[in-house]
Coordinates of C-alpha atoms and ligand atoms in Angstrom, one line a residue:
M1 CA 87.5 95.3 100.1
C2 CA 83.9 94.1 99.6
G3 CA 83.1 91.7 96.8
I4 CA 80.2 91.6 94.6
V5 CA 78.4 88.9 92.3
G6 CA 75.5 89.2 89.9
Y7 CA 73.9 86.2 87.7
I8 CA 71.2 86.8 85.0
G9 CA 70.2 83.8 83.2
F10 CA 67.9 80.6 83.5
K11 CA 69.4 78.7 86.7
D12 CA 68.5 79.3 90.2
A13 CA 70.3 82.7 91.3
K14 CA 70.7 82.3 94.9
E15 CA 72.9 79.3 94.9
I16 CA 75.3 80.7 92.4
L17 CA 75.4 84.0 94.3
L18 CA 75.9 82.4 97.5
N19 CA 78.6 80.2 96.2
G20 CA 80.2 83.1 94.8
L21 CA 80.1 85.2 97.9
E22 CA 81.9 82.3 99.6
K23 CA 84.7 82.4 97.4
L24 CA 84.9 86.3 97.7
E25 CA 84.5 86.3 101.3
Y26 CA 88.4 86.9 101.4
R27 CA 87.5 90.6 100.4
G28 CA 85.4 91.3 103.4
Y29 CA 83.3 89.4 106.2
D30 CA 81.3 91.3 108.5
S31 CA 77.8 91.2 106.7
A32 CA 76.4 89.9 103.6
G33 CA 73.5 90.1 101.5
I34 CA 71.8 89.0 98.0
A35 CA 68.8 90.2 96.1
I36 CA 67.1 88.1 93.7
R37 CA 64.2 88.7 91.4
N38 CA 61.8 86.6 90.0
E39 CA 58.4 87.4 87.8
K40 CA 56.7 89.0 91.0
D41 CA 59.4 90.8 92.7
V42 CA 62.9 91.5 94.3
H43 CA 63.6 89.3 97.5
V44 CA 66.4 90.9 99.6
F45 CA 68.3 89.0 102.3
K46 CA 70.9 90.4 104.5
E47 CA 72.5 89.5 107.6
K48 CA 75.4 90.3 109.8
G49 CA 78.0 87.9 110.1
R50 CA 79.4 85.5 107.5
I51 CA 77.9 83.9 104.4
A52 CA 76.9 80.9 106.5
D53 CA 74.8 83.2 108.5
L54 CA 73.4 84.3 105.4
R55 CA 72.6 81.1 104.0
K56 CA 70.5 80.3 107.1
I57 CA 67.9 83.1 106.3
V58 CA 67.8 82.9 102.4
D59 CA 64.3 81.8 101.6
T60 CA 64.9 78.5 99.7
H61 CA 61.5 78.3 98.2
I62 CA 62.1 81.4 96.1
N63 CA 63.4 80.8 92.6
A64 CA 64.8 83.5 90.6
A65 CA 67.1 83.6 87.6
T66 CA 68.5 87.2 88.2
G67 CA 70.2 88.6 91.2
I68 CA 73.2 90.4 93.0
G69 CA 75.2 89.7 96.1
H70 CA 77.5 91.4 98.6
T71 CA 80.0 90.4 101.1
R72 CA 81.2 93.5 103.3
W73 CA 84.2 95.0 104.8
A74 CA 82.6 98.1 106.6
T75 CA 83.8 101.5 105.8
H76 CA 80.7 103.6 106.3
G77 CA 78.7 102.5 109.4
V78 CA 79.2 99.7 111.4
P79 CA 78.6 96.0 110.6
S80 CA 74.9 95.4 110.7
T81 CA 72.1 94.2 108.9
E82 CA 70.7 97.8 108.1
N83 CA 74.2 98.7 106.7
A84 CA 74.8 95.5 104.7
H85 CA 74.1 95.5 101.1
P86 CA 72.1 95.3 98.8
H87 CA 70.4 98.7 99.6
Q88 CA 67.2 99.8 98.0
S89 CA 65.5 102.8 96.9
L90 CA 62.9 104.7 98.9
S91 CA 59.9 102.9 96.5
G92 CA 62.1 99.8 96.4
R93 CA 62.1 99.6 92.7
F94 CA 66.0 99.9 92.6
T95 CA 68.3 97.8 94.6
L96 CA 72.3 98.0 94.4
V97 CA 75.4 96.5 95.7
H98 CA 78.6 98.4 95.9
N99 CA 82.3 97.9 96.4
G100 CA 84.3 101.4 96.9
V101 CA 84.2 104.5 98.8
I102 CA 81.9 107.5 97.6
E103 CA 84.1 110.2 98.6
N104 CA 81.4 113.0 98.2
Y105 CA 78.3 111.2 99.7
E106 CA 77.6 113.6 102.4
Q107 CA 77.8 116.8 99.9
L108 CA 75.5 114.6 97.7
K109 CA 73.1 113.9 100.5
K110 CA 72.8 117.4 101.4
E111 CA 72.2 118.5 97.6
Y112 CA 69.8 116.2 96.6
L113 CA 68.5 113.7 99.3
L114 CA 67.3 116.3 102.4
D115 CA 63.9 114.9 101.8
V116 CA 64.6 111.2 101.6
P117 CA 64.8 109.1 104.8
L118 CA 68.1 106.8 104.7
K119 CA 67.7 103.6 106.4
S120 CA 71.6 103.1 106.7
D121 CA 74.8 105.0 107.7
T122 CA 76.6 103.9 104.1
D123 CA 77.8 106.0 101.4
T124 CA 75.9 103.4 98.8
E125 CA 72.5 104.1 99.9
V126 CA 72.9 107.7 98.4
I127 CA 73.8 106.1 94.9
V128 CA 70.5 104.0 94.8
Q129 CA 68.3 106.9 96.1
L130 CA 69.9 109.1 93.6
I131 CA 69.3 106.8 90.8
E132 CA 65.5 106.6 91.7
I133 CA 65.1 110.5 92.1
F134 CA 66.4 111.0 88.6
V135 CA 64.1 108.4 87.2
N136 CA 61.0 110.1 89.3
E137 CA 62.1 113.2 87.3
G138 CA 61.6 111.5 84.1
L139 CA 65.0 109.6 82.9
D140 CA 64.9 106.3 82.0
T141 CA 67.1 104.0 84.2
E142 CA 70.2 103.8 82.0
A143 CA 70.1 107.8 81.7
A144 CA 69.6 107.8 85.7
F145 CA 72.1 105.5 86.3
R146 CA 74.8 107.5 84.1
K147 CA 73.8 110.7 85.5
T148 CA 74.3 109.5 89.1
L149 CA 77.7 107.9 88.1
H150 CA 79.0 111.6 86.6
L151 CA 78.1 112.9 90.1
L152 CA 79.9 110.4 92.1
K153 CA 83.7 111.0 93.3
G154 CA 85.5 108.1 94.5
S155 CA 85.4 104.5 94.0
Y156 CA 83.0 101.8 92.9
A157 CA 81.9 98.6 91.1
L158 CA 78.4 98.7 91.1
G159 CA 75.7 96.2 90.4
L160 CA 71.8 97.5 90.1
L161 CA 68.5 95.6 89.8
D162 CA 65.6 97.7 88.5
K163 CA 62.1 95.8 89.3
E164 CA 60.8 96.9 86.3
K165 CA 63.3 95.8 84.1
A166 CA 63.7 92.3 85.2
E167 CA 66.1 91.3 82.2
T168 CA 68.8 93.6 83.2
I169 CA 71.6 94.1 85.5
F170 CA 73.0 97.3 85.3
V171 CA 76.9 97.6 86.1
A172 CA 79.5 100.2 86.7
K173 CA 83.0 100.2 87.6
N174 CA 85.5 103.1 88.7
K175 CA 88.9 102.1 90.7
S176 CA 87.3 99.3 92.3
P177 CA 87.7 95.8 90.3
L178 CA 84.9 94.4 88.4
L179 CA 84.6 91.6 85.8
I180 CA 81.8 90.3 83.4
G181 CA 81.6 86.7 83.0
L182 CA 80.3 85.2 79.7
G183 CA 78.1 82.3 79.5
N184 CA 75.8 80.3 77.3
G185 CA 72.2 81.7 77.9
F186 CA 73.7 83.7 80.7
N187 CA 76.0 86.2 82.0
V188 CA 77.6 87.1 85.4
I189 CA 79.4 89.6 87.3
A190 CA 82.3 89.5 89.8
S191 CA 84.9 91.4 91.7
D192 CA 87.1 88.4 90.9
A193 CA 87.1 85.6 88.5
M194 CA 87.5 83.1 91.4
A195 CA 84.0 83.7 92.2
M196 CA 82.3 82.5 89.1
I197 CA 85.0 80.3 87.7
Q198 CA 82.4 77.4 88.4
V199 CA 80.2 78.5 85.8
T200 CA 82.5 80.1 83.1
D201 CA 85.8 80.8 82.4
Q202 CA 85.4 83.6 80.0
F203 CA 85.6 87.2 81.3
V204 CA 85.6 90.5 79.9
E205 CA 87.6 93.2 81.9
L206 CA 86.1 96.4 82.6
M207 CA 88.0 99.9 82.7
D208 CA 87.5 102.9 84.9
K209 CA 84.4 104.9 84.2
E210 CA 82.5 102.2 82.1
M211 CA 79.1 101.1 82.6
V212 CA 77.7 97.9 81.3
I213 CA 74.1 96.5 80.5
V214 CA 74.2 93.1 81.1
T215 CA 71.3 90.6 79.9
K216 CA 71.3 86.9 79.8
E217 CA 72.1 87.1 76.1
K218 CA 74.3 90.0 75.7
V219 CA 76.8 92.5 77.3
T220 CA 76.8 95.9 76.2
I221 CA 79.8 98.1 77.7
K222 CA 79.6 101.9 77.4
S223 CA 81.5 104.9 78.1
L224 CA 79.8 107.3 80.7
N225 CA 79.2 109.2 77.5
D226 CA 77.1 106.7 75.9
E227 CA 79.7 105.4 73.3
E228 CA 79.6 101.6 73.0
I229 CA 82.9 99.9 73.3
E230 CA 84.1 96.8 72.1
R231 CA 86.3 94.3 74.1
A232 CA 87.3 90.7 73.6
P233 CA 87.0 88.3 76.6
Y234 CA 89.9 86.4 77.9
T235 CA 90.2 83.0 79.3
A236 CA 90.8 82.8 83.1
E237 CA 93.5 80.3 83.8
L238 CA 92.1 79.4 87.2
D239 CA 92.1 75.9 88.3
A240 CA 88.6 75.4 90.3
G241 CA 90.9 72.9 92.5
D242 CA 93.2 75.8 93.3
I243 CA 90.6 77.8 95.2
E244 CA 89.3 75.0 97.3
K245 CA 90.9 74.4 100.7
G246 CA 91.1 70.0 100.0
T247 CA 91.7 68.5 103.1
Y248 CA 93.3 71.2 104.8
P249 CA 91.7 72.8 107.9
H250 CA 92.7 76.3 106.6
Y251 CA 93.6 78.0 103.2
M252 CA 96.7 79.5 105.4
L253 CA 98.1 76.1 106.2
K254 CA 97.6 75.0 102.3
E255 CA 99.2 78.1 101.6
I256 CA 102.3 77.8 103.3
D257 CA 102.6 74.0 102.3
E258 CA 102.4 75.3 98.7
Q259 CA 105.5 77.2 98.9
P260 CA 108.2 74.7 98.0
L261 CA 105.7 74.0 94.7
V262 CA 105.5 77.8 94.1
M263 CA 109.2 78.0 94.2
R264 CA 109.9 75.3 91.2
K265 CA 106.8 76.9 89.2
I266 CA 108.5 80.4 89.5
I267 CA 112.0 78.8 88.3
Q268 CA 110.2 76.8 85.5
A269 CA 108.2 80.2 84.6
Y270 CA 111.2 82.3 84.4
Q271 CA 113.5 79.8 82.5
N272 CA 114.1 80.2 79.0
D273 CA 115.0 77.2 76.5
Q274 CA 118.5 77.2 77.1
G275 CA 117.5 76.6 80.9
K276 CA 118.5 80.2 81.9
L277 CA 116.5 82.5 84.3
T278 CA 115.5 85.4 82.4
V279 CA 113.2 88.3 82.7
D280 CA 111.5 90.3 79.7
E281 CA 114.5 92.2 78.1
N282 CA 112.5 95.6 78.1
I283 CA 111.9 95.3 81.8
V284 CA 115.7 94.6 82.6
Q285 CA 116.1 97.6 79.9
A286 CA 114.0 99.8 82.2
L287 CA 116.1 98.9 85.3
Q288 CA 119.3 99.5 83.5
E289 CA 118.4 102.9 82.5
A290 CA 116.9 104.0 85.9
D291 CA 119.4 105.7 88.2
R292 CA 117.3 104.7 91.1
L293 CA 114.5 102.4 92.0
Y294 CA 111.6 103.0 94.3
I295 CA 109.8 100.0 95.5
V296 CA 106.4 100.8 96.9
A297 CA 104.0 98.4 98.7
C298 CA 102.1 97.7 101.7
G299 CA 102.2 95.0 104.5
T300 CA 103.9 92.0 103.8
S301 CA 104.5 93.2 100.1
Y302 CA 106.3 96.2 101.7
H303 CA 108.3 93.3 103.8
A304 CA 109.4 91.6 100.7
G305 CA 110.4 94.7 99.2
L306 CA 113.0 95.4 102.0
V307 CA 114.4 91.8 101.0
G308 CA 114.0 92.8 97.2
K309 CA 116.1 96.3 98.1
Q310 CA 119.0 94.1 99.5
Y311 CA 118.8 91.9 96.2
L312 CA 118.8 94.8 93.8
E313 CA 121.7 96.4 95.5
T314 CA 123.7 93.7 96.2
I315 CA 123.2 91.4 93.1
A316 CA 122.3 94.2 90.4
K317 CA 124.1 97.2 92.3
I318 CA 121.2 99.7 91.4
P319 CA 120.5 102.2 94.4
T320 CA 116.8 100.9 95.7
E321 CA 114.7 102.6 98.1
V322 CA 111.5 100.9 99.7
H323 CA 108.6 103.0 100.8
V324 CA 105.1 102.5 102.4
A325 CA 102.5 103.1 99.8
S326 CA 100.2 105.1 102.1
E327 CA 102.9 107.5 103.2
F328 CA 104.7 108.0 99.9
V329 CA 101.5 109.5 98.2
Y330 CA 101.3 112.4 100.7
N331 CA 105.0 112.4 101.6
M332 CA 107.0 112.0 98.5
P333 CA 110.8 112.2 98.6
L334 CA 113.0 114.1 96.6
L335 CA 113.2 111.8 93.5
S336 CA 116.4 111.0 91.5
E337 CA 116.5 111.9 87.8
K338 CA 115.6 108.9 86.2
P339 CA 113.9 107.0 88.8
L340 CA 111.8 103.4 88.1
F341 CA 109.2 102.5 90.5
V342 CA 108.4 99.2 91.2
F343 CA 104.9 97.9 92.6
I344 CA 104.8 94.8 94.9
S345 CA 101.3 93.8 95.4
Q346 CA 99.9 90.1 95.7
S347 CA 96.3 91.4 94.8
G348 CA 97.4 94.4 92.2
E349 CA 94.5 96.0 93.8
T350 CA 95.7 97.7 97.0
A351 CA 94.4 101.2 96.8
D352 CA 97.1 102.9 99.0
S353 CA 99.9 101.6 96.2
R354 CA 97.2 102.6 93.3
A355 CA 97.4 106.0 94.4
V356 CA 101.2 106.3 94.2
L357 CA 101.2 104.6 90.7
V358 CA 98.5 107.0 89.6
K359 CA 100.6 109.9 90.8
V360 CA 103.9 108.8 89.7
K361 CA 102.1 108.1 86.0
E362 CA 100.9 111.7 86.2
L363 CA 104.5 112.6 86.8
G364 CA 105.4 110.6 83.5
Y365 CA 107.7 107.9 85.2
Q366 CA 107.7 104.4 84.3
A367 CA 106.4 101.7 86.7
L368 CA 106.5 98.0 86.9
T369 CA 104.2 96.0 89.2
I370 CA 105.1 92.6 90.5
T371 CA 102.0 90.6 91.3
N372 CA 100.0 87.5 91.5
V373 CA 97.0 88.7 89.5
Q374 CA 97.3 89.0 85.8
G375 CA 95.3 91.6 84.7
S376 CA 94.7 93.2 88.0
T377 CA 94.6 97.2 88.1
L378 CA 98.4 97.8 89.4
S379 CA 99.5 95.4 86.4
R380 CA 97.1 97.0 83.9
E381 CA 98.2 100.4 84.7
A382 CA 102.0 100.0 84.9
D383 CA 104.1 99.7 82.0
Y384 CA 105.4 96.2 82.7
T385 CA 104.5 93.5 85.2
L386 CA 106.3 90.5 86.5
L387 CA 103.6 87.7 87.7
L388 CA 104.1 85.7 90.9
H389 CA 102.9 82.3 89.6
A390 CA 101.5 81.6 93.2
G391 CA 98.2 80.6 92.4
P392 CA 95.3 82.2 94.4
E393 CA 96.1 83.0 97.6
I394 CA 92.8 83.2 99.9
A395 CA 94.0 83.2 103.5
V396 CA 93.9 86.8 104.4
A397 CA 97.4 86.4 105.8
S398 CA 99.7 86.2 103.1
T399 CA 102.4 83.8 103.2
K400 CA 103.3 82.1 99.5
A401 CA 102.8 85.4 97.9
Y402 CA 105.9 86.7 100.3
T403 CA 108.1 84.2 99.3
A404 CA 107.0 84.4 95.6
Q405 CA 107.7 88.0 95.6
I406 CA 111.4 87.7 97.0
S407 CA 112.1 85.1 94.6
V408 CA 110.9 86.9 91.5
L409 CA 112.8 89.7 92.8
S410 CA 115.8 87.5 93.3
I411 CA 115.4 86.5 89.3
L412 CA 114.9 90.4 88.4
A413 CA 118.0 91.4 90.2
N414 CA 120.0 88.6 88.9
A415 CA 118.8 89.1 85.2
T416 CA 119.4 92.7 85.4
A417 CA 123.1 92.1 86.7
E418 CA 123.8 89.9 84.0
T419 CA 122.7 92.2 81.4
R420 CA 124.7 94.8 83.2
G421 CA 127.8 92.5 83.0
I422 CA 127.9 91.9 86.6
K423 CA 128.7 88.0 87.1
P424 CA 126.7 86.8 90.0
E425 CA 128.5 84.9 92.6
F426 CA 126.1 82.0 92.4
D427 CA 124.0 80.0 90.2
L428 CA 120.6 81.5 91.2
I429 CA 118.6 78.3 89.8
H430 CA 120.8 76.1 92.1
E431 CA 120.4 78.3 94.8
L432 CA 116.7 78.6 94.6
G433 CA 116.5 74.8 94.1
I434 CA 118.1 74.5 97.4
V435 CA 115.8 76.7 99.1
A436 CA 112.7 74.7 97.8
N437 CA 114.4 71.5 99.3
A438 CA 114.9 73.4 102.7
M439 CA 111.3 74.8 102.6
E440 CA 109.9 71.0 102.3
V441 CA 111.9 69.9 105.1
L442 CA 110.2 73.0 107.3
C443 CA 106.7 72.3 106.2
D444 CA 107.3 68.6 107.3
T445 CA 108.6 69.8 110.6
K446 CA 105.3 71.4 111.7
D447 CA 105.1 69.4 115.3
E448 CA 108.0 71.3 116.4
F449 CA 106.5 74.8 115.4
E450 CA 103.2 73.9 117.3
Q451 CA 105.1 73.0 120.3
I452 CA 107.2 76.4 120.0
A453 CA 103.6 78.0 119.7
R454 CA 102.5 76.2 122.8
D455 CA 105.5 76.8 124.9
Y456 CA 105.9 80.5 124.0
L457 CA 102.7 81.9 123.1
S458 CA 99.7 80.3 124.8
T459 CA 99.0 82.8 127.3
T460 CA 101.5 85.8 126.4
R461 CA 100.1 89.2 125.8
N462 CA 103.0 90.2 123.6
C463 CA 105.8 89.0 121.7
F464 CA 109.1 90.5 120.0
F465 CA 110.9 89.3 117.0
I466 CA 114.3 90.6 116.8
G467 CA 116.9 90.2 114.1
R468 CA 119.8 91.9 112.5
S469 CA 120.5 92.7 108.8
I470 CA 118.1 90.8 106.4
D471 CA 116.8 88.9 109.5
Y472 CA 115.5 91.9 110.8
Y473 CA 113.2 92.0 107.6
V474 CA 112.1 88.5 108.3
G475 CA 111.4 89.6 111.9
L476 CA 109.2 92.2 110.8
E477 CA 107.2 89.9 108.5
G478 CA 107.0 87.4 111.4
A479 CA 105.5 90.0 113.9
L480 CA 102.9 91.2 111.4
K481 CA 101.8 87.7 110.6
L482 CA 101.6 87.0 114.5
K483 CA 99.6 89.7 115.4
E484 CA 97.3 89.8 112.3
I485 CA 95.9 86.2 113.2
S486 CA 96.5 85.7 117.0
Y487 CA 96.0 89.2 117.9
I488 CA 99.0 88.8 120.2
Q489 CA 100.9 92.3 120.2
A490 CA 103.8 91.4 118.3
E491 CA 106.7 93.6 117.2
G492 CA 109.9 93.3 114.8
F493 CA 113.0 95.0 116.0
A494 CA 116.8 95.3 114.7
G495 CA 118.2 93.5 117.4
G496 CA 120.8 96.6 117.9
E497 CA 118.0 98.9 118.2
L498 CA 116.3 97.4 121.3
K499 CA 118.8 99.0 123.9
H500 CA 117.3 102.3 122.5
G501 CA 113.9 102.0 124.0
T502 CA 112.1 98.8 123.4
I503 CA 114.1 96.7 125.8
A504 CA 112.1 98.5 128.9
L505 CA 109.1 96.4 127.8
I506 CA 110.8 92.9 128.6
E507 CA 109.5 91.4 131.7
E508 CA 109.9 88.2 132.9
G509 CA 108.6 85.6 130.7
T510 CA 108.4 88.0 127.6
P511 CA 108.9 85.9 124.5
V512 CA 111.7 86.9 122.2
I513 CA 112.0 85.1 118.9
A514 CA 115.5 85.9 117.5
L515 CA 116.5 84.8 114.1
A516 CA 120.1 84.3 113.3
T517 CA 120.8 83.1 109.8
Q518 CA 123.7 85.6 109.0
E519 CA 127.1 84.9 109.9
N520 CA 128.5 88.4 109.9
V521 CA 126.0 89.5 113.0
N522 CA 125.6 86.0 114.7
L523 CA 127.6 87.0 117.5
S524 CA 125.9 90.5 117.7
I525 CA 122.3 89.1 117.6
R526 CA 123.2 86.6 120.0
G527 CA 124.7 89.4 122.3
N528 CA 121.1 90.9 121.9
V529 CA 119.6 87.7 123.1
K530 CA 121.8 87.6 126.0
E531 CA 120.5 91.2 126.9
V532 CA 116.9 90.6 127.0
T533 CA 117.3 86.9 128.7
A534 CA 119.3 88.9 131.4
R535 CA 116.0 91.1 132.1
G536 CA 113.7 88.0 132.0
A537 CA 112.8 87.3 128.6
N538 CA 111.8 83.7 127.2
P539 CA 114.0 83.5 124.3
C540 CA 113.6 81.4 121.1
I541 CA 116.3 81.3 118.8
I542 CA 115.8 80.2 115.4
S543 CA 119.3 79.5 113.6
M544 CA 120.6 78.3 110.6
K545 CA 122.7 75.1 110.1
G546 CA 126.6 76.0 110.4
L547 CA 125.7 78.8 112.7
E548 CA 123.6 77.2 115.2
S549 CA 124.5 77.0 119.3
E550 CA 123.5 74.7 122.0
D551 CA 120.8 76.9 123.0
D552 CA 118.7 77.3 119.9
R553 CA 115.3 76.0 119.6
F554 CA 115.4 75.5 115.9
V555 CA 117.7 75.1 113.2
I556 CA 116.8 75.6 109.8
P557 CA 118.7 73.6 106.8
A558 CA 121.4 75.9 105.4
V559 CA 120.8 78.0 102.3
H560 CA 122.7 80.8 100.7
E561 CA 122.9 83.7 103.1
L562 CA 120.9 85.8 100.7
F563 CA 118.0 83.6 100.5
T564 CA 117.5 83.0 104.2
P565 CA 114.6 84.9 104.2
L566 CA 112.7 82.3 101.9
V567 CA 112.9 79.7 104.7
A568 CA 113.5 81.7 107.9
V569 CA 109.9 83.1 107.4
I570 CA 108.3 79.4 107.0
P571 CA 108.9 79.1 110.8
T572 CA 107.5 82.3 111.6
Q573 CA 104.4 81.5 109.7
L574 CA 103.8 78.2 111.2
I575 CA 104.2 79.7 114.6
A576 CA 101.7 82.6 114.0
Y577 CA 99.3 79.9 112.3
Y578 CA 99.4 77.4 115.5
A579 CA 99.3 80.5 117.8
A580 CA 96.2 81.4 116.4
L581 CA 94.8 78.2 116.6
H582 CA 95.6 77.7 120.0
R583 CA 93.8 80.7 120.7
D584 CA 90.7 79.9 118.9
C585 CA 91.2 82.7 116.3
D586 CA 89.8 82.5 112.9
V587 CA 93.0 81.7 111.1
D588 CA 91.9 82.4 107.6
K589 CA 89.6 85.5 108.2
P590 CA 90.9 87.7 111.1
R591 CA 88.9 90.0 112.8
N592 CA 88.7 93.6 111.3
L593 CA 90.4 92.6 108.1
A594 CA 90.3 91.9 104.4
K595 CA 92.3 90.5 102.0
S596 CA 92.3 92.7 99.1
V597 CA 92.5 96.5 100.6
T598 CA 90.8 98.4 98.2
V599 CA 90.1 101.7 100.3
E600 CA 93.0 104.0 101.1
Ligands
LIG1 O1 97.7 92.6 98.0 P1 98.9 93.4 98.4 O2 100.0 92.6 98.3 O3 99.0 94.7 97.9 O4 98.5 93.7 100.1 C1 99.5 94.2 100.7 C2 98.7 94.0 102.2 O5 97.5 94.4 102.5 C3 99.0 92.5 102.6 O6 100.2 92.0 102.6 C4 98.7 92.4 104.0 O7 99.7 93.1 104.9 C5 98.6 90.8 104.6 N1 97.4 90.8 105.1 C6 99.5 90.7 105.5 O8 99.4 89.1 105.7

């Protein structure tokens, strides 16, 4: 949440910063700002709204080769120009951007800033005022910055400009992501390599509680105890084309369409020279040794985890529990003797999941992270990582990461089963290949889903998704997608659970999207549809070839019954997309949300 960028070099900083912020807008988009420094002064431009709004107010006549920028997802203080970053110290000497949350900012205010009139409601302003106070007491900027960092509790990625030290950006990181990008005669900072891939592909990772002195020629990483740290850069394998929309109107639609390709890339990535799907033997060994798996995740990743549990139990025969990360950390279940934790996270940065990872590492347990982002916090801090190979997912609504997560979980379950001597009843490569083809068919049938969105969701206030067994999990995901981007109140329910209360909400015309892809529950879910129809609901049954009946609105191509979530989810993604479009919603950047949720 929130994205920061910085540039120090020889080119016009404002364009590089604004372009970078556009790439980070997925991290928050309620206000934005930049500060640029030329030989005369530091110039700050901030605006409520999107980067496009900020662009309009930036003075194009000012040329400066140093600057920092920020796109915000409000935590402390409403979205407004005053609360937008950068924030400045009382005298205007120091200018700061911040991603994260300072938990003890009220206390610091009381202790140090009673005489300082604050201009915003943010926790961030406290940091920049403290730095100035310590400089006024006689410390140099670096020492004042370090002293301030020692006082902060919480998460931060910081970029600081000092008007009197034009040749430096001071940087620090704790718990929030931050990278330093290296160039020839320039250096940059960014919350995500994506923001600066247009100017460099060489990046240096920062660890928690590190600070960095960045000039255009040099990057000096230090611990908070002032010890220098050497760290080699890595090459970011990111194609600039991967982060463009191309001819698509929205990233979400592009990412939905990419799913068959991602499926094939995953098969390739996990295939060995003999053409078999394999997983790093250390990971399989860790699963073998565990007596129970604990999947921990949030949102869509949690829904993928529910399907993953099915695979790990059915295919690999390992007892598995799935937990919502934000609950787990404060309400831990009684753990088994040899647990293995599996974190599922597209971004690898989700604070709720990270809080659990930190806790289980303290307890001495092993952890595996399944993520789309190599080098992300959850990946670095876990013992093992499996990558999704889905390419950057930019739309806030997760689509291709969900199907990639499920696919990787199926490969993990399959590889573990084989090592345990359990012969899977199917050839996974073959089954996933069928899935990829079915996905393609669905992506080519967009008109049908646009029509369903028109027929059922144009004016409705609410909508229910029902399913049984594994279809229930897909219903949960379908409902999340719909509510997230169209703001229709949508809920997913187990078909059999409706009569225990929820059926009271069914009124004349209430849309009920029923998923029917499982043979063993086909009759019962259809029974549930009859129950709601008898009470006035407007049912939309999405079934699978071989199980269809004449009332069905759409029939998806047949795939193995374990892998139906990979295909059944696509109609729900497209229906949500078109419903949001018809209702004039901002599909890629829904209100109140951000892609990477880095606050607890
Ligand atoms: O990056 P993560 O997978 O850890 O993110 C978890 C959730 O915040 C995320 O899946 C969220 O629910 C999506 N926006 C849903 O589309």
